[in-house]
PDB file of C-alpha atoms in Angstrom:
ATOM      1  CA  MET A  15      46.911   2.861   0.484  1.00 67.00           C
ATOM      2  CA  ARG A  16      47.533   0.047   2.850  1.00 73.00           C
ATOM      3  CA  PHE A  17      44.043  -1.365   2.083  1.00 75.00           C
ATOM      4  CA  GLN A  18      44.221  -1.030  -2.046  1.00 83.00           C
ATOM      5  CA  LEU A  19      47.528  -2.674  -1.674  1.00 87.00           C
ATOM      6  CA  LEU A  20      46.095  -5.723   0.220  1.00 83.00           C
ATOM      7  CA  LEU A  21      43.148  -5.674  -2.045  1.00 88.00           C
ATOM      8  CA  GLY A  22      45.269  -5.662  -5.001  1.00 92.00           C
ATOM      9  CA  MET A  23      47.262  -8.448  -3.532  1.00 91.00           C
ATOM     10  CA  HIS A  24      44.480 -10.809  -2.415  1.00 92.00           C
ATOM     11  CA  VAL A  25      42.917 -10.246  -5.874  1.00 93.00           C
ATOM     12  CA  GLY A  26      46.076 -11.116  -7.801  1.00 94.00           C
ATOM     13  CA  ILE A  27      46.178 -14.209  -6.029  1.00 93.00           C
ATOM     14  CA  ALA A  28      42.480 -15.147  -6.580  1.00 94.00           C
ATOM     15  CA  VAL A  29      43.195 -14.475 -10.527  1.00 95.00           C
ATOM     16  CA  LEU A  30      46.509 -15.831 -11.007  1.00 95.00           C
ATOM     17  CA  LEU A  31      46.857 -18.608  -8.946  1.00 94.00           C
ATOM     18  CA  GLY A  32      43.033 -19.680  -8.897  1.00 94.00           C
ATOM     19  CA  LEU A  33      42.430 -19.586  -5.402  1.00 94.00           C
ATOM     20  CA  PRO A  34      39.097 -17.285  -5.261  1.00 93.00           C
ATOM     21  CA  LEU A  35      37.883 -18.201  -1.718  1.00 94.00           C
ATOM     22  CA  PHE A  36      41.143 -18.113   0.176  1.00 93.00           C
ATOM     23  CA  SER A  37      41.482 -14.938  -1.340  1.00 93.00           C
ATOM     24  CA  GLY A  38      38.265 -13.712  -0.399  1.00 92.00           C
ATOM     25  CA  ALA A  39      38.796 -15.236   3.311  1.00 93.00           C
ATOM     26  CA  MET A  40      41.963 -13.142   3.413  1.00 91.00           C
ATOM     27  CA  ILE A  41      40.448  -9.952   2.599  1.00 89.00           C
ATOM     28  CA  VAL A  42      38.063 -10.280   5.241  1.00 89.00           C
ATOM     29  CA  ALA A  43      40.572 -11.323   7.617  1.00 90.00           C
ATOM     30  CA  ASP A  44      42.825  -8.272   6.572  1.00 86.00           C
ATOM     31  CA  ALA A  45      39.991  -6.089   7.203  1.00 83.00           C
ATOM     32  CA  VAL A  46      40.163  -6.531  10.951  1.00 85.00           C
ATOM     33  CA  PHE A  47      43.555  -4.894  11.114  1.00 83.00           C
ATOM     34  CA  LEU A  48      42.234  -1.691   9.396  1.00 80.00           C
ATOM     35  CA  PRO A  49      41.970   1.679  11.259  1.00 81.00           C
ATOM     36  CA  ASP A  50      38.424   2.924  12.248  1.00 82.00           C
ATOM     37  CA  ARG A  51      38.763   5.760   9.804  1.00 82.00           C
ATOM     38  CA  CYS A  52      38.645   3.112   6.961  1.00 79.00           C
ATOM     39  CA  TYR A  53      35.310   2.461   8.109  1.00 79.00           C
ATOM     40  CA  LEU A  54      34.024   5.612   8.648  1.00 85.00           C
ATOM     41  CA  LEU A  55      35.113   7.011   5.176  1.00 83.00           C
ATOM     42  CA  PRO A  56      32.342   5.192   3.241  1.00 82.00           C
ATOM     43  CA  GLY A  57      29.539   7.029   5.290  1.00 85.00           C
ATOM     44  CA  GLN A  58      30.970  10.249   5.164  1.00 87.00           C
ATOM     45  CA  LEU A  59      31.568  10.204   1.531  1.00 86.00           C
ATOM     46  CA  TRP A  60      27.802   8.923   1.214  1.00 86.00           C
ATOM     47  CA  ARG A  61      26.452  11.841   3.238  1.00 86.00           C
ATOM     48  CA  ARG A  62      28.788  14.353   1.313  1.00 86.00           C
ATOM     49  CA  THR A  63      27.436  13.051  -2.190  1.00 85.00           C
ATOM     50  CA  GLY A  64      23.947  13.373  -0.873  1.00 80.00           C
ATOM     51  CA  ARG A  65      24.547  16.966  -0.033  1.00 80.00           C
ATOM     52  CA  ARG A  66      25.956  17.721  -3.280  1.00 78.00           C
ATOM     53  CA  THR A  67      23.165  16.066  -5.213  1.00 78.00           C
ATOM     54  CA  GLY A  68      20.512  17.721  -2.761  1.00 72.00           C
ATOM     55  CA  THR A  69      18.948  14.209  -1.704  1.00 66.00           C
ATOM     56  CA  THR A  70      18.084  14.085   2.026  1.00 58.00           C
ATOM     57  CA  GLU A  71      18.526  10.959   4.337  1.00 57.00           C
ATOM     58  CA  ALA A  72      15.591   8.905   5.075  1.00 57.00           C
ATOM     59  CA  ALA A  73      13.520  10.042   8.313  1.00 58.00           C
ATOM     60  CA  ALA A  74      13.973   7.691  11.284  1.00 59.00           C
ATOM     61  CA  PRO A  75      10.560   5.667  11.956  1.00 58.00           C
ATOM     62  CA  ALA A  76       8.557   6.848  15.187  1.00 63.00           C
ATOM     63  CA  CYS A  77       8.788   5.486  18.514  1.00 65.00           C
ATOM     64  CA  GLY A  78       6.729   2.048  18.204  1.00 64.00           C
ATOM     65  CA  GLU A  79       6.921   1.814  14.465  1.00 62.00           C
ATOM     66  CA  SER A  80       8.905  -1.098  12.372  1.00 62.00           C
ATOM     67  CA  ALA A  81      11.501   0.686   9.753  1.00 63.00           C
ATOM     68  CA  PHE A  82      11.170  -2.434   7.592  1.00 68.00           C
ATOM     69  CA  LEU A  83       7.266  -2.561   7.079  1.00 66.00           C
ATOM     70  CA  PRO A  84       5.459   0.200   5.086  1.00 67.00           C
ATOM     71  CA  PRO A  85       2.737   2.256   6.938  1.00 66.00           C
ATOM     72  CA  GLN A  86      -0.461   0.402   7.541  1.00 68.00           C
ATOM     73  CA  SER A  87      -3.720   2.332   7.629  1.00 68.00           C
ATOM     74  CA  ALA A  88      -6.325   1.626   9.859  1.00 64.00           C
ATOM     75  CA  ALA A  89      -8.857   0.129   7.561  1.00 60.00           C
ATOM     76  CA  SER A  90      -6.294  -2.249   6.216  1.00 55.00           C
ATOM     77  CA  SER A  91      -5.392  -3.596   9.654  1.00 52.00           C
ATOM     78  CA  ARG A  92      -9.103  -3.973  10.597  1.00 55.00           C
ATOM     79  CA  ARG A  93      -9.498  -6.110   7.405  1.00 55.00           C
ATOM     80  CA  ASN A  94      -6.634  -8.235   8.202  1.00 55.00           C
ATOM     81  CA  THR A  95      -7.237  -9.119  11.630  1.00 57.00           C
ATOM     82  CA  VAL A  96      -9.832 -12.028  11.308  1.00 57.00           C
ATOM     83  CA  SER A  97     -10.439 -14.101  14.373  1.00 61.00           C
ATOM     84  CA  ALA A  98     -10.168 -18.134  13.792  1.00 61.00           C
ATOM     85  CA  PRO A  99     -13.083 -19.902  14.993  1.00 62.00           C
ATOM     86  CA  VAL A 100     -13.074 -21.861  18.139  1.00 62.00           C
ATOM     87  CA  ARG A 101     -13.216 -25.554  17.969  1.00 70.00           C
ATOM     88  CA  GLY A 102     -16.194 -27.299  19.462  1.00 66.00           C
ATOM     89  CA  ARG A 103     -18.499 -23.903  20.139  1.00 60.00           C
ATOM     90  CA  ARG A 104     -21.144 -22.876  17.345  1.00 61.00           C
ATOM     91  CA  ALA A 105     -21.575 -19.257  16.702  1.00 56.00           C
TER      92      ALA A 105
END
């Protein structure tokens, strides 16, 4: 309830007084004073919605693999590793 009240007040300041940057900064600054349960609630809602719709969470990457890159096949990794010629030596 407190968050909705603060958010409504700052959005009102942004719209009615024409101070969107100040209002945005104050929303971020007020978030510091919110209790931990306010930060945990979106994750709980996300997991509950996933269970309700039957979707599962993404699996964690195996040890040593990056979560940001798609898996690479051995053939494509060998093709992309071309050694640069050494200056001053002939092959």
